[in-house]
Amino acid sequence: MTEPRARAARQKGQLNFEKEVRGLLYAHGDEPDPLPETVRVLDEIVTDFIIETCHVASRHATLNGRQKVKLEDFKWVVRKDERLLGRITELMGMEKELKKARKIFDTDEGKAGLERGGGLLRKRKRANKEKEEDAEEEENGDEGLEDTVFGGFASLAG
């Protein structure tokens, strides 16, 4: 990368990835409670790396005539780091597999099972019953209206 950019004054001293850095240090053999200076320095390194990578990817997208940064721009930025590029490619492949797996389970059969367990089936039955009752009321209401109208005529005639 090029020389690191200066952090904005409002971000100085702010730890963005404290929890992740502590976990990473512990996973690599450090104490459960690492020194605050160690966490701060590693957090700054990670934050600077992310900021610089985003700036370079944005510059690459602009040079290619795009306003939006795409995944290919980030791949271009890390093209010389084989391990990082391989990890990105692996994670993107896993994401595609997960999307395919979700599509397989997004069928009407799965929804029917959820309806039974989630009470949606009961709600639908209630709604259908209410529709039937409304339809009956409309039919009966018309007949009642006919009786009233014709009854009135009958009383006038009779």
PDB file of C-alpha atoms in Angstrom:
ATOM      1  CA  MET A   1       0.000   0.000   0.000  1.00  0.00           C
ATOM      2  CA  THR A   2       0.973   3.611  -0.124  1.00  0.00           C
ATOM      3  CA  GLU A   3       1.729   5.652   2.930  1.00  0.00           C
ATOM      4  CA  PRO A   4      -1.009   5.479   5.549  1.00  0.00           C
ATOM      5  CA  ARG A   5      -3.451   8.352   5.711  1.00  0.00           C
ATOM      6  CA  ALA A   6      -3.785  10.411   8.849  1.00  0.00           C
ATOM      7  CA  ARG A   7      -6.743   9.426  10.984  1.00  0.00           C
ATOM      8  CA  ALA A   8      -9.456  11.986  11.394  1.00  0.00           C
ATOM      9  CA  ALA A   9      -9.232  13.828  14.692  1.00  0.00           C
ATOM     10  CA  ARG A  10     -12.638  12.592  15.804  1.00  0.00           C
ATOM     11  CA  GLN A  11     -11.526   8.969  15.388  1.00  0.00           C
ATOM     12  CA  LYS A  12      -8.250   9.318  17.256  1.00  0.00           C
ATOM     13  CA  GLY A  13      -8.294   7.261  20.416  1.00  0.00           C
ATOM     14  CA  GLN A  14     -11.551   5.572  19.454  1.00  0.00           C
ATOM     15  CA  LEU A  15     -11.299   1.796  19.320  1.00  0.00           C
ATOM     16  CA  ASN A  16     -13.316   0.360  16.453  1.00  0.00           C
ATOM     17  CA  PHE A  17     -12.410  -3.307  16.770  1.00  0.00           C
ATOM     18  CA  GLU A  18     -11.484  -3.667  20.434  1.00  0.00           C
ATOM     19  CA  LYS A  19     -13.550  -6.802  21.077  1.00  0.00           C
ATOM     20  CA  GLU A  20     -12.333  -8.502  17.897  1.00  0.00           C
ATOM     21  CA  VAL A  21      -8.678  -7.614  18.553  1.00  0.00           C
ATOM     22  CA  ARG A  22      -8.894  -8.930  22.124  1.00  0.00           C
ATOM     23  CA  GLY A  23     -10.405 -12.182  20.856  1.00  0.00           C
ATOM     24  CA  LEU A  24      -7.775 -12.476  18.141  1.00  0.00           C
ATOM     25  CA  LEU A  25      -4.947 -11.928  20.616  1.00  0.00           C
ATOM     26  CA  TYR A  26      -6.381 -14.513  23.013  1.00  0.00           C
ATOM     27  CA  ALA A  27      -6.839 -17.003  20.170  1.00  0.00           C
ATOM     28  CA  HIS A  28      -3.164 -16.607  19.289  1.00  0.00           C
ATOM     29  CA  GLY A  29      -1.944 -17.269  22.815  1.00  0.00           C
ATOM     30  CA  ASP A  30      -2.068 -13.928  24.590  1.00  0.00           C
ATOM     31  CA  GLU A  31      -3.604 -13.457  28.025  1.00  0.00           C
ATOM     32  CA  PRO A  32      -7.394 -13.156  28.350  1.00  0.00           C
ATOM     33  CA  ASP A  33      -6.923  -9.489  29.279  1.00  0.00           C
ATOM     34  CA  PRO A  34      -4.185  -8.047  26.995  1.00  0.00           C
ATOM     35  CA  LEU A  35      -2.423  -4.749  27.580  1.00  0.00           C
ATOM     36  CA  PRO A  36      -4.509  -1.729  26.538  1.00  0.00           C
ATOM     37  CA  GLU A  37      -1.606  -0.325  24.474  1.00  0.00           C
ATOM     38  CA  THR A  38      -1.384  -3.560  22.490  1.00  0.00           C
ATOM     39  CA  VAL A  39      -5.100  -3.515  21.746  1.00  0.00           C
ATOM     40  CA  ARG A  40      -4.958   0.171  20.803  1.00  0.00           C
ATOM     41  CA  VAL A  41      -1.999  -0.249  18.437  1.00  0.00           C
ATOM     42  CA  LEU A  42      -3.479  -3.298  16.707  1.00  0.00           C
ATOM     43  CA  ASP A  43      -6.846  -1.557  16.434  1.00  0.00           C
ATOM     44  CA  GLU A  44      -5.167   1.425  14.747  1.00  0.00           C
ATOM     45  CA  ILE A  45      -3.323  -0.890  12.358  1.00  0.00           C
ATOM     46  CA  VAL A  46      -6.526  -2.713  11.401  1.00  0.00           C
ATOM     47  CA  THR A  47      -8.493   0.515  11.027  1.00  0.00           C
ATOM     48  CA  ASP A  48      -5.764   2.126   8.901  1.00  0.00           C
ATOM     49  CA  PHE A  49      -5.581  -0.990   6.705  1.00  0.00           C
ATOM     50  CA  ILE A  50      -9.347  -0.953   6.120  1.00  0.00           C
ATOM     51  CA  ILE A  51      -9.425   2.790   5.398  1.00  0.00           C
ATOM     52  CA  GLU A  52      -6.478   2.617   3.007  1.00  0.00           C
ATOM     53  CA  THR A  53      -7.879  -0.440   1.214  1.00  0.00           C
ATOM     54  CA  CYS A  54     -11.215   1.319   0.732  1.00  0.00           C
ATOM     55  CA  HIS A  55      -9.521   4.465  -0.594  1.00  0.00           C
ATOM     56  CA  VAL A  56      -7.457   2.515  -3.119  1.00  0.00           C
ATOM     57  CA  ALA A  57     -10.487   0.468  -4.207  1.00  0.00           C
ATOM     58  CA  SER A  58     -12.477   3.682  -4.629  1.00  0.00           C
ATOM     59  CA  ARG A  59      -9.688   5.205  -6.701  1.00  0.00           C
ATOM     60  CA  HIS A  60      -9.574   2.065  -8.867  1.00  0.00           C
ATOM     61  CA  ALA A  61     -13.347   2.220  -9.429  1.00  0.00           C
ATOM     62  CA  THR A  62     -13.091   5.912 -10.384  1.00  0.00           C
ATOM     63  CA  LEU A  63     -10.303   5.210 -12.863  1.00  0.00           C
ATOM     64  CA  ASN A  64     -12.498   2.521 -14.421  1.00  0.00           C
ATOM     65  CA  GLY A  65     -15.327   5.047 -14.829  1.00  0.00           C
ATOM     66  CA  ARG A  66     -17.588   3.806 -12.020  1.00  0.00           C
ATOM     67  CA  GLN A  67     -18.997   5.699  -9.076  1.00  0.00           C
ATOM     68  CA  LYS A  68     -19.658   2.580  -7.006  1.00  0.00           C
ATOM     69  CA  VAL A  69     -16.990   0.310  -5.596  1.00  0.00           C
ATOM     70  CA  LYS A  70     -17.391  -3.352  -6.502  1.00  0.00           C
ATOM     71  CA  LEU A  71     -15.894  -6.530  -5.144  1.00  0.00           C
ATOM     72  CA  GLU A  72     -13.540  -6.671  -8.137  1.00  0.00           C
ATOM     73  CA  ASP A  73     -11.997  -3.372  -6.996  1.00  0.00           C
ATOM     74  CA  PHE A  74     -11.126  -4.874  -3.625  1.00  0.00           C
ATOM     75  CA  LYS A  75      -9.760  -7.974  -5.323  1.00  0.00           C
ATOM     76  CA  TRP A  76      -7.585  -5.713  -7.470  1.00  0.00           C
ATOM     77  CA  VAL A  77      -6.259  -3.950  -4.358  1.00  0.00           C
ATOM     78  CA  VAL A  78      -5.197  -7.203  -2.677  1.00  0.00           C
ATOM     79  CA  ARG A  79      -4.123  -8.978  -5.903  1.00  0.00           C
ATOM     80  CA  LYS A  80      -0.499  -9.238  -4.725  1.00  0.00           C
ATOM     81  CA  ASP A  81      -1.410 -10.818  -1.367  1.00  0.00           C
ATOM     82  CA  GLU A  82      -2.242 -14.391  -2.417  1.00  0.00           C
ATOM     83  CA  ARG A  83      -3.447 -15.480   1.025  1.00  0.00           C
ATOM     84  CA  LEU A  84      -5.849 -12.572   1.416  1.00  0.00           C
ATOM     85  CA  LEU A  85      -7.119 -12.880  -2.152  1.00  0.00           C
ATOM     86  CA  GLY A  86      -7.630 -16.618  -1.654  1.00  0.00           C
ATOM     87  CA  ARG A  87      -9.560 -16.023   1.552  1.00  0.00           C
ATOM     88  CA  ILE A  88     -11.804 -13.454  -0.147  1.00  0.00           C
ATOM     89  CA  THR A  89     -12.470 -15.849  -3.003  1.00  0.00           C
ATOM     90  CA  GLU A  90     -13.211 -18.674  -0.555  1.00  0.00           C
ATOM     91  CA  LEU A  91     -15.652 -16.557   1.478  1.00  0.00           C
ATOM     92  CA  MET A  92     -17.458 -15.355  -1.647  1.00  0.00           C
ATOM     93  CA  GLY A  93     -17.800 -18.962  -2.845  1.00  0.00           C
ATOM     94  CA  MET A  94     -19.233 -19.969   0.528  1.00  0.00           C
ATOM     95  CA  GLU A  95     -21.712 -17.085   0.349  1.00  0.00           C
ATOM     96  CA  LYS A  96     -22.919 -18.286  -3.071  1.00  0.00           C
ATOM     97  CA  GLU A  97     -23.358 -21.826  -1.743  1.00  0.00           C
ATOM     98  CA  LEU A  98     -25.377 -20.534   1.220  1.00  0.00           C
ATOM     99  CA  LYS A  99     -27.634 -18.525  -1.106  1.00  0.00           C
ATOM    100  CA  LYS A 100     -28.251 -21.632  -3.217  1.00  0.00           C
ATOM    101  CA  ALA A 101     -29.030 -23.682  -0.113  1.00  0.00           C
ATOM    102  CA  ARG A 102     -31.493 -21.035   1.108  1.00  0.00           C
ATOM    103  CA  LYS A 103     -33.256 -21.043  -2.261  1.00  0.00           C
ATOM    104  CA  ILE A 104     -33.704 -24.816  -2.038  1.00  0.00           C
ATOM    105  CA  PHE A 105     -35.483 -24.488   1.312  1.00  0.00           C
ATOM    106  CA  ASP A 106     -37.603 -21.501   0.214  1.00  0.00           C
ATOM    107  CA  THR A 107     -40.502 -23.557  -1.176  1.00  0.00           C
ATOM    108  CA  ASP A 108     -44.222 -23.645  -0.478  1.00  0.00           C
ATOM    109  CA  GLU A 109     -43.771 -26.881   1.451  1.00  0.00           C
ATOM    110  CA  GLY A 110     -41.537 -25.172   3.983  1.00  0.00           C
ATOM    111  CA  LYS A 111     -43.994 -22.333   4.384  1.00  0.00           C
ATOM    112  CA  ALA A 112     -46.863 -24.763   5.002  1.00  0.00           C
ATOM    113  CA  GLY A 113     -44.876 -26.323   7.827  1.00  0.00           C
ATOM    114  CA  LEU A 114     -44.241 -22.920   9.335  1.00  0.00           C
ATOM    115  CA  GLU A 115     -47.910 -22.024   9.063  1.00  0.00           C
ATOM    116  CA  ARG A 116     -48.937 -25.013  11.137  1.00  0.00           C
ATOM    117  CA  GLY A 117     -46.352 -24.344  13.790  1.00  0.00           C
ATOM    118  CA  GLY A 118     -46.628 -20.566  13.824  1.00  0.00           C
ATOM    119  CA  GLY A 119     -50.388 -20.228  14.043  1.00  0.00           C
ATOM    120  CA  LEU A 120     -50.723 -18.777  10.548  1.00  0.00           C
ATOM    121  CA  LEU A 121     -52.976 -21.640   9.539  1.00  0.00           C
ATOM    122  CA  ARG A 122     -55.402 -20.769  12.339  1.00  0.00           C
ATOM    123  CA  LYS A 123     -55.406 -17.129  11.280  1.00  0.00           C
ATOM    124  CA  ARG A 124     -56.206 -18.106   7.709  1.00  0.00           C
ATOM    125  CA  LYS A 125     -59.046 -20.372   8.850  1.00  0.00           C
ATOM    126  CA  ARG A 126     -60.471 -17.523  10.955  1.00  0.00           C
ATOM    127  CA  ALA A 127     -60.202 -15.124   8.024  1.00  0.00           C
ATOM    128  CA  ASN A 128     -61.955 -17.606   5.699  1.00  0.00           C
ATOM    129  CA  LYS A 129     -64.675 -18.187   8.293  1.00  0.00           C
ATOM    130  CA  GLU A 130     -65.200 -14.434   8.626  1.00  0.00           C
ATOM    131  CA  LYS A 131     -65.439 -14.101   4.836  1.00  0.00           C
ATOM    132  CA  GLU A 132     -68.061 -16.866   4.743  1.00  0.00           C
ATOM    133  CA  GLU A 133     -70.025 -15.175   7.534  1.00  0.00           C
ATOM    134  CA  ASP A 134     -69.847 -11.839   5.712  1.00  0.00           C
ATOM    135  CA  ALA A 135     -71.077 -13.481   2.513  1.00  0.00           C
ATOM    136  CA  GLU A 136     -73.971 -15.096   4.426  1.00  0.00           C
ATOM    137  CA  GLU A 137     -74.860 -11.778   6.027  1.00  0.00           C
ATOM    138  CA  GLU A 138     -74.910 -10.122   2.623  1.00  0.00           C
ATOM    139  CA  GLU A 139     -77.208 -12.850   1.288  1.00  0.00           C
ATOM    140  CA  ASN A 140     -79.439 -12.747   4.351  1.00  0.00           C
ATOM    141  CA  GLY A 141     -79.350  -8.995   4.472  1.00  0.00           C
ATOM    142  CA  ASP A 142     -80.640  -8.801   0.900  1.00  0.00           C
ATOM    143  CA  GLU A 143     -83.415 -11.291   1.675  1.00  0.00           C
ATOM    144  CA  GLY A 144     -84.352  -9.322   4.777  1.00  0.00           C
ATOM    145  CA  LEU A 145     -84.410  -6.184   2.691  1.00  0.00           C
ATOM    146  CA  GLU A 146     -86.649  -7.906   0.142  1.00  0.00           C
ATOM    147  CA  ASP A 147     -89.004  -9.026   2.928  1.00  0.00           C
ATOM    148  CA  THR A 148     -89.163  -5.506   4.300  1.00  0.00           C
ATOM    149  CA  VAL A 149     -89.777  -3.938   0.905  1.00  0.00           C
ATOM    150  CA  PHE A 150     -92.287  -6.518  -0.266  1.00  0.00           C
ATOM    151  CA  GLY A 151     -93.836  -6.709   3.183  1.00  0.00           C
ATOM    152  CA  GLY A 152     -94.366  -2.968   3.044  1.00  0.00           C
ATOM    153  CA  PHE A 153     -95.975  -3.284  -0.370  1.00  0.00           C
ATOM    154  CA  ALA A 154     -98.089  -6.146   0.920  1.00  0.00           C
ATOM    155  CA  SER A 155     -99.293  -4.048   3.836  1.00  0.00           C
ATOM    156  CA  LEU A 156    -100.102  -1.220   1.458  1.00  0.00           C
ATOM    157  CA  ALA A 157    -101.924  -3.570  -0.871  1.00  0.00           C
ATOM    158  CA  GLY A 158    -103.662  -5.478   1.856  1.00  0.00           C
TER     159      GLY A 158
END
